[in-house]
XYZ file of C-alpha atoms in Angstrom:
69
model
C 0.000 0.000 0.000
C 2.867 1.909 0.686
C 4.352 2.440 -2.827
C 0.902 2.347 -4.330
C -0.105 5.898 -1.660
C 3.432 7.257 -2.708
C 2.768 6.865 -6.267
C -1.024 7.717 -6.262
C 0.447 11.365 -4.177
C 3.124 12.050 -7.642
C -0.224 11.741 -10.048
C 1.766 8.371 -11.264
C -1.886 6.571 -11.638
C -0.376 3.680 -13.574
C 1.828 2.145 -10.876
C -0.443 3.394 -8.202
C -2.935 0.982 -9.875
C -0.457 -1.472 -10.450
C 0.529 -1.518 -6.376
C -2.801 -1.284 -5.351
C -4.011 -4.004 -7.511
C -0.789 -6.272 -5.833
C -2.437 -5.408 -2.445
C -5.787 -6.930 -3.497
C -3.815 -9.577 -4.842
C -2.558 -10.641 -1.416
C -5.409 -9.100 0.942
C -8.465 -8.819 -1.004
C -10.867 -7.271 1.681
C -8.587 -4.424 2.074
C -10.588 -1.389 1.994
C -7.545 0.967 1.410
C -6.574 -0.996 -1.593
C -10.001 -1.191 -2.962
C -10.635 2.343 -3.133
C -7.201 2.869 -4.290
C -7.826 0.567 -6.856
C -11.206 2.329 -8.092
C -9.671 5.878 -7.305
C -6.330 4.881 -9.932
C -8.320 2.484 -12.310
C -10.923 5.735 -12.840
C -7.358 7.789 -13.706
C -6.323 5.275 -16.408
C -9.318 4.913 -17.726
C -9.748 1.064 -16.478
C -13.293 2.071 -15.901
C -14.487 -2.298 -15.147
C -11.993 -2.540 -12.719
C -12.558 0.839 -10.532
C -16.417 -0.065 -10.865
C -15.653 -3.536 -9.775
C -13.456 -2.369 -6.566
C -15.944 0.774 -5.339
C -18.918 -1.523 -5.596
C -16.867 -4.541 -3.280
C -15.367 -1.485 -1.026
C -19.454 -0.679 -0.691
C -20.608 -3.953 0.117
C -17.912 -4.685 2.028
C -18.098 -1.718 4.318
C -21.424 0.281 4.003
C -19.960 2.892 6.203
C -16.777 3.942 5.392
C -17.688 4.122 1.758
C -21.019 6.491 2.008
C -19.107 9.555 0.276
C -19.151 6.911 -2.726
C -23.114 6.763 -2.961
């Protein structure tokens, strides 16, 4: 998540994506990487993929994704 923040911070939406999508990879409830995921996908135009992670970020946790709805 680390390289994925640091990367998503520089604008650098490709290997923010790329890093976040690695986090999914080895925790794929994490809420951090899921909305990085959608956040980075949206920047690179990988429009299936950000819908995909918001919409699991929502049902996974109802609350901490209301600014979504």
């Amino acid at each position: 998540i680390t390289y994925a923040e640091l990367n998503a911070g520089k604008k650098n939406h490709i290997e923010a994506f790329k890093y976040y999508s690695r986090a999914l990879q080895a925790n794929p409830d994490s809420q951090k990487a899921l909305l990085g995921v959608g956040v980075s996908g949206m920047e690179i135009q990988k429009l299936a993929e950000a819908l995909t992670a918001f919409e699991k970020a929502c049902k996974a946790d109802k609350a901490s994704t209301l600014f979504l709805r």
